[in-house]
Amino acid sequence: LNYTGTLIVPGFSTNGVALPVGTYNAGNVPGFITGGGDLQVAGVVFSTDPQNQVVYLNGDYGQSVTLTSQVTGGTPTYQWYRNDSPISGATSSSLTLSDIGITNGGNFYVVATTGSGSVTSSVAAVTVYAVNNNVFVYDGFDYDAGGVDSSSQNGGFGWNGAWQAVDGNGVIIPGTGLVGGANVPAGFDARSARASIEVPSNAQTRAGRYFDCTPTGELAKQGFVDANGNVGANGKTIYLAFLQQPDRTSGFYELEFHRGNLSDPGRIGGIGNDAGGNNVNLRAPNGVNNRSLGAGDTGVDLYVVRIDYKAGNDDVFVYRNPTSLTEPATPTLTVSNVADMSFNGVSVAAYNGPDLKVDEIRLGATWADAIGLAVSNLLPPAQTPNGFAVSFAATPGFSYRIQRAPTVTGPWTDVSTSVAPANGYVQFEDTQAPAGGAFYRTVTP
């Protein structure tokens, strides 16, 4: 070995015979080390290093990962480090990270120490990818034409059962999804699906659907479900958004909030008109229907309803036709201590004149959820025998275009369109990638 300086080699051997822990030079290993310098043999060697981990969060912060290591050459003590800082109490050969959140990632390694010295493992990167939004419930009514029934109108996500005809018969109208235009934030309409639900008043119609408030649903996992099984846990804030269009401004039409029953006995509030005249109102509580949101119209309006849940009566904030990507400082209507606004479903209803269409229903934890700001977190593409594997975290139920380019500046070409599954983890293998490499990005339609 011709070397100048100090060389530390774990478990070094000559002619198949291991050298004991110590320092060696040309004097005690004649003919083997030349050129000056020392050879130091460490007493503990990592036979298994901790491995990189990737964690995808889809609103569930109960996930955990375990980093493991294994050594030979002694019985050491251990100390784990995160971003070069020691982790208190992390003194075993493995490290479990529990209840991972977006801030829990980093670079981790472990130092193993015996009486003869210390050795450091390789660095394991724990990368946490979180879906930017927590959209718990969504329906864009991407259904075939037909009346609401218990078998076919069961799309979207976050619901407990399909749409049902509560009174009369709602109708799915394909190819006529509502377009908000100047009444919605930039990009909102591009995420709108192709259809809407219509309830014709000449049939005295109400169609409804329950949220998934079961213990295994995302609403419950995130702590939004109260002890009665409704959305409304104290201290939580929820946002409900939807597009709405009546064909006339008089008569009764409403997107209704329901608790326990999707017909009149369960109605606790709503957005529409049941007060006569030409106004749009917040009904809250159920018997108060004159909280005005302004004059009615037959255009497409976007409503975002924010409810702050408290131990007593809850606070409600309503935004009519907000165009901002962030929550406006001043709501269209604010009502403090209005009533118990816990609910577990919605109904679309129309009587005495107007027909009503509703589209793009979203229930989420933030303003971004309410207006559908779907984003993705793209992992570095990995080369495979057939091309490149692309994976990313996404908002469940949203559609993403995967694009490829020969350089980072483009030109970009669509190579696939994927709808994010319930776990928010999209995987795609590009088997037509050009030789030598490629760049990838995701685009929301």
PDB file of C-alpha atoms in Angstrom, residues 38-197:
ATOM      1  CA  ASP A  38      -0.014   5.259   8.991  1.00  0.00           C
ATOM      2  CA  LEU A  39      -2.756   2.703   8.536  1.00  0.00           C
ATOM      3  CA  GLN A  40      -5.370   2.811  11.310  1.00  0.00           C
ATOM      4  CA  VAL A  41      -7.754  -0.123  11.675  1.00  0.00           C
ATOM      5  CA  ALA A  42     -11.069   0.733  13.359  1.00  0.00           C
ATOM      6  CA  GLY A  43     -12.677  -1.665  15.788  1.00  0.00           C
ATOM      7  CA  VAL A  44     -16.320  -1.338  14.741  1.00  0.00           C
ATOM      8  CA  VAL A  45     -17.650  -1.524  11.201  1.00  0.00           C
ATOM      9  CA  PHE A  46     -21.126  -0.832   9.817  1.00  0.00           C
ATOM     10  CA  SER A  47     -22.322  -3.892   7.973  1.00  0.00           C
ATOM     11  CA  THR A  48     -25.739  -2.257   7.426  1.00  0.00           C
ATOM     12  CA  ASP A  49     -26.131   1.482   6.964  1.00  0.00           C
ATOM     13  CA  PRO A  50     -29.444   3.342   7.360  1.00  0.00           C
ATOM     14  CA  GLN A  51     -31.232   3.766   4.029  1.00  0.00           C
ATOM     15  CA  ASN A  52     -32.985   6.741   2.443  1.00  0.00           C
ATOM     16  CA  GLN A  53     -36.714   6.949   3.191  1.00  0.00           C
ATOM     17  CA  VAL A  54     -39.547   8.782   1.445  1.00  0.00           C
ATOM     18  CA  VAL A  55     -42.788   9.515   3.306  1.00  0.00           C
ATOM     19  CA  TYR A  56     -45.959  10.699   1.580  1.00  0.00           C
ATOM     20  CA  LEU A  57     -48.470  12.497   3.747  1.00  0.00           C
ATOM     21  CA  ASN A  58     -52.053  12.465   2.579  1.00  0.00           C
ATOM     22  CA  GLY A  59     -53.443  14.316   5.560  1.00  0.00           C
ATOM     23  CA  ASP A  60     -52.555  11.428   7.870  1.00  0.00           C
ATOM     24  CA  TYR A  61     -49.877  12.477  10.353  1.00  0.00           C
ATOM     25  CA  GLY A  62     -49.771   9.129  12.169  1.00  0.00           C
ATOM     26  CA  GLN A  63     -47.195   7.594   9.846  1.00  0.00           C
ATOM     27  CA  SER A  64     -43.754   6.482  10.997  1.00  0.00           C
ATOM     28  CA  VAL A  65     -40.487   5.242   9.519  1.00  0.00           C
ATOM     29  CA  THR A  66     -37.620   3.303  11.060  1.00  0.00           C
ATOM     30  CA  LEU A  67     -33.943   3.715  10.224  1.00  0.00           C
ATOM     31  CA  THR A  68     -31.813   0.688  11.049  1.00  0.00           C
ATOM     32  CA  SER A  69     -28.104  -0.043  11.278  1.00  0.00           C
ATOM     33  CA  GLN A  70     -25.944  -3.032  12.129  1.00  0.00           C
ATOM     34  CA  VAL A  71     -22.273  -3.199  13.141  1.00  0.00           C
ATOM     35  CA  THR A  72     -19.574  -5.786  13.531  1.00  0.00           C
ATOM     36  CA  GLY A  73     -16.446  -5.631  15.591  1.00  0.00           C
ATOM     37  CA  GLY A  74     -17.778  -5.005  19.079  1.00  0.00           C
ATOM     38  CA  THR A  75     -20.718  -3.985  21.232  1.00  0.00           C
ATOM     39  CA  PRO A  76     -20.934  -0.229  20.775  1.00  0.00           C
ATOM     40  CA  THR A  77     -23.039   2.569  22.134  1.00  0.00           C
ATOM     41  CA  TYR A  78     -25.020   4.604  19.630  1.00  0.00           C
ATOM     42  CA  GLN A  79     -25.978   8.215  19.040  1.00  0.00           C
ATOM     43  CA  TRP A  80     -28.230   9.316  16.187  1.00  0.00           C
ATOM     44  CA  TYR A  81     -27.979  12.730  14.561  1.00  0.00           C
ATOM     45  CA  ARG A  82     -30.384  14.797  12.501  1.00  0.00           C
ATOM     46  CA  ASN A  83     -28.823  17.493  10.358  1.00  0.00           C
ATOM     47  CA  ASP A  84     -25.603  17.147  12.413  1.00  0.00           C
ATOM     48  CA  SER A  85     -27.405  17.701  15.749  1.00  0.00           C
ATOM     49  CA  PRO A  86     -27.689  14.834  18.263  1.00  0.00           C
ATOM     50  CA  ILE A  87     -31.201  13.519  18.839  1.00  0.00           C
ATOM     51  CA  SER A  88     -32.038  13.281  22.526  1.00  0.00           C
ATOM     52  CA  GLY A  89     -32.650   9.698  23.655  1.00  0.00           C
ATOM     53  CA  ALA A  90     -31.780   8.183  20.252  1.00  0.00           C
ATOM     54  CA  THR A  91     -29.164   5.742  21.513  1.00  0.00           C
ATOM     55  CA  SER A  92     -29.992   2.372  19.959  1.00  0.00           C
ATOM     56  CA  SER A  93     -29.040   0.763  16.668  1.00  0.00           C
ATOM     57  CA  SER A  94     -32.376   1.804  15.116  1.00  0.00           C
ATOM     58  CA  LEU A  95     -34.311   5.057  15.092  1.00  0.00           C
ATOM     59  CA  THR A  96     -38.099   5.290  14.711  1.00  0.00           C
ATOM     60  CA  LEU A  97     -39.636   8.593  13.666  1.00  0.00           C
ATOM     61  CA  SER A  98     -43.301   8.661  14.722  1.00  0.00           C
ATOM     62  CA  ASP A  99     -46.200  10.972  13.840  1.00  0.00           C
ATOM     63  CA  ILE A 100     -44.281  12.420  10.934  1.00  0.00           C
ATOM     64  CA  GLY A 101     -45.155  15.871   9.693  1.00  0.00           C
ATOM     65  CA  ILE A 102     -43.790  17.971   6.865  1.00  0.00           C
ATOM     66  CA  THR A 103     -41.034  19.414   9.107  1.00  0.00           C
ATOM     67  CA  ASN A 104     -39.677  16.041  10.266  1.00  0.00           C
ATOM     68  CA  GLY A 105     -37.476  15.263   7.295  1.00  0.00           C
ATOM     69  CA  GLY A 106     -33.711  15.719   7.189  1.00  0.00           C
ATOM     70  CA  ASN A 107     -30.377  13.967   6.964  1.00  0.00           C
ATOM     71  CA  PHE A 108     -29.862  11.262   9.580  1.00  0.00           C
ATOM     72  CA  TYR A 109     -26.820   9.209  10.583  1.00  0.00           C
ATOM     73  CA  VAL A 110     -25.639   7.244  13.622  1.00  0.00           C
ATOM     74  CA  VAL A 111     -22.272   7.127  15.368  1.00  0.00           C
ATOM     75  CA  ALA A 112     -21.260   3.794  16.914  1.00  0.00           C
ATOM     76  CA  THR A 113     -18.599   3.953  19.645  1.00  0.00           C
ATOM     77  CA  THR A 114     -16.521   1.276  21.373  1.00  0.00           C
ATOM     78  CA  GLY A 115     -13.473   1.488  23.582  1.00  0.00           C
ATOM     79  CA  SER A 116     -11.301   1.425  20.514  1.00  0.00           C
ATOM     80  CA  GLY A 117     -12.956   4.344  18.748  1.00  0.00           C
ATOM     81  CA  SER A 118     -16.009   5.525  16.827  1.00  0.00           C
ATOM     82  CA  VAL A 119     -17.331   5.027  13.346  1.00  0.00           C
ATOM     83  CA  THR A 120     -20.038   7.002  11.539  1.00  0.00           C
ATOM     84  CA  SER A 121     -22.684   5.488   9.296  1.00  0.00           C
ATOM     85  CA  SER A 122     -23.578   6.805   5.901  1.00  0.00           C
ATOM     86  CA  VAL A 123     -26.186   9.558   5.781  1.00  0.00           C
ATOM     87  CA  ALA A 124     -29.826   8.582   5.191  1.00  0.00           C
ATOM     88  CA  ALA A 125     -32.120  11.264   3.794  1.00  0.00           C
ATOM     89  CA  VAL A 126     -35.690  11.178   5.107  1.00  0.00           C
ATOM     90  CA  THR A 127     -37.802  13.126   2.613  1.00  0.00           C
ATOM     91  CA  VAL A 128     -41.346  14.059   3.584  1.00  0.00           C
ATOM     92  CA  TYR A 129     -43.724  14.952   0.780  1.00  0.00           C
ATOM     93  CA  ALA A 130     -47.053  16.423   1.798  1.00  0.00           C
ATOM     94  CA  VAL A 131     -50.058  17.080  -0.352  1.00  0.00           C
ATOM     95  CA  ASN A 132     -50.301  20.839  -0.154  1.00  0.00           C
ATOM     96  CA  ASN A 133     -54.028  20.733   0.418  1.00  0.00           C
ATOM     97  CA  ASN A 134     -56.359  18.773   2.657  1.00  0.00           C
ATOM     98  CA  VAL A 135     -59.411  18.454   0.413  1.00  0.00           C
ATOM     99  CA  PHE A 136     -61.547  16.002   2.346  1.00  0.00           C
ATOM    100  CA  VAL A 137     -64.621  15.927   0.108  1.00  0.00           C
ATOM    101  CA  TYR A 138     -64.948  16.637  -3.612  1.00  0.00           C
ATOM    102  CA  ASP A 139     -67.451  16.115  -6.406  1.00  0.00           C
ATOM    103  CA  GLY A 140     -67.208  17.623  -9.882  1.00  0.00           C
ATOM    104  CA  PHE A 141     -70.191  15.594 -11.180  1.00  0.00           C
ATOM    105  CA  ASP A 142     -68.246  13.849 -13.915  1.00  0.00           C
ATOM    106  CA  TYR A 143     -71.141  11.452 -14.479  1.00  0.00           C
ATOM    107  CA  ASP A 144     -73.203  10.182 -17.361  1.00  0.00           C
ATOM    108  CA  ALA A 145     -76.617  11.690 -17.912  1.00  0.00           C
ATOM    109  CA  GLY A 146     -79.412  10.419 -15.750  1.00  0.00           C
ATOM    110  CA  GLY A 147     -81.330  10.889 -12.554  1.00  0.00           C
ATOM    111  CA  VAL A 148     -79.651  10.670  -9.167  1.00  0.00           C
ATOM    112  CA  ASP A 149     -79.797   7.143  -7.784  1.00  0.00           C
ATOM    113  CA  SER A 150     -77.960   5.008  -5.253  1.00  0.00           C
ATOM    114  CA  SER A 151     -75.685   3.145  -7.647  1.00  0.00           C
ATOM    115  CA  SER A 152     -74.320   5.278 -10.460  1.00  0.00           C
ATOM    116  CA  GLN A 153     -73.786   8.746  -8.970  1.00  0.00           C
ATOM    117  CA  ASN A 154     -71.047   7.722  -6.571  1.00  0.00           C
ATOM    118  CA  GLY A 155     -67.953   9.544  -7.833  1.00  0.00           C
ATOM    119  CA  GLY A 156     -65.594  12.056  -6.327  1.00  0.00           C
ATOM    120  CA  PHE A 157     -64.129  11.219  -2.942  1.00  0.00           C
ATOM    121  CA  GLY A 158     -64.759  11.754   0.743  1.00  0.00           C
ATOM    122  CA  TRP A 159     -68.431  10.738   0.654  1.00  0.00           C
ATOM    123  CA  ASN A 160     -70.325   8.067   2.559  1.00  0.00           C
ATOM    124  CA  GLY A 161     -72.596   6.673  -0.135  1.00  0.00           C
ATOM    125  CA  ALA A 162     -73.853   7.981  -3.452  1.00  0.00           C
ATOM    126  CA  TRP A 163     -76.114  10.894  -4.265  1.00  0.00           C
ATOM    127  CA  GLN A 164     -79.697  10.016  -3.474  1.00  0.00           C
ATOM    128  CA  ALA A 165     -83.026  11.401  -4.530  1.00  0.00           C
ATOM    129  CA  VAL A 166     -84.390  12.766  -1.266  1.00  0.00           C
ATOM    130  CA  ASP A 167     -87.477  14.462  -2.721  1.00  0.00           C
ATOM    131  CA  GLY A 168     -88.257  14.241  -6.410  1.00  0.00           C
ATOM    132  CA  ASN A 169     -85.286  13.463  -8.635  1.00  0.00           C
ATOM    133  CA  GLY A 170     -82.083  15.367  -9.261  1.00  0.00           C
ATOM    134  CA  VAL A 171     -80.541  15.071 -12.709  1.00  0.00           C
ATOM    135  CA  ILE A 172     -76.889  14.912 -13.747  1.00  0.00           C
ATOM    136  CA  ILE A 173     -76.280  17.214 -16.703  1.00  0.00           C
ATOM    137  CA  PRO A 174     -73.160  16.097 -18.634  1.00  0.00           C
ATOM    138  CA  GLY A 175     -71.292  18.514 -20.833  1.00  0.00           C
ATOM    139  CA  THR A 176     -72.634  21.571 -19.018  1.00  0.00           C
ATOM    140  CA  GLY A 177     -70.324  21.993 -16.071  1.00  0.00           C
ATOM    141  CA  LEU A 178     -70.654  25.454 -14.565  1.00  0.00           C
ATOM    142  CA  VAL A 179     -68.096  28.108 -15.527  1.00  0.00           C
ATOM    143  CA  GLY A 180     -67.478  30.890 -13.014  1.00  0.00           C
ATOM    144  CA  GLY A 181     -65.594  33.220 -15.363  1.00  0.00           C
ATOM    145  CA  ALA A 182     -64.939  36.594 -13.738  1.00  0.00           C
ATOM    146  CA  ASN A 183     -66.495  35.393 -10.457  1.00  0.00           C
ATOM    147  CA  VAL A 184     -63.768  32.875  -9.583  1.00  0.00           C
ATOM    148  CA  PRO A 185     -59.995  32.952  -8.990  1.00  0.00           C
ATOM    149  CA  ALA A 186     -57.635  32.503 -11.929  1.00  0.00           C
ATOM    150  CA  GLY A 187     -57.289  28.836 -12.835  1.00  0.00           C
ATOM    151  CA  PHE A 188     -60.436  27.730 -11.031  1.00  0.00           C
ATOM    152  CA  ASP A 189     -62.443  26.985 -14.170  1.00  0.00           C
ATOM    153  CA  ALA A 190     -59.565  24.986 -15.663  1.00  0.00           C
ATOM    154  CA  ARG A 191     -59.990  22.476 -12.830  1.00  0.00           C
ATOM    155  CA  SER A 192     -63.750  22.228 -13.205  1.00  0.00           C
ATOM    156  CA  ALA A 193     -65.147  18.904 -14.385  1.00  0.00           C
ATOM    157  CA  ARG A 194     -67.506  18.486 -17.297  1.00  0.00           C
ATOM    158  CA  ALA A 195     -70.924  18.229 -15.631  1.00  0.00           C
ATOM    159  CA  SER A 196     -73.178  19.589 -12.907  1.00  0.00           C
ATOM    160  CA  ILE A 197     -76.191  18.469 -10.914  1.00  0.00           C
TER     161      ILE A 197
END
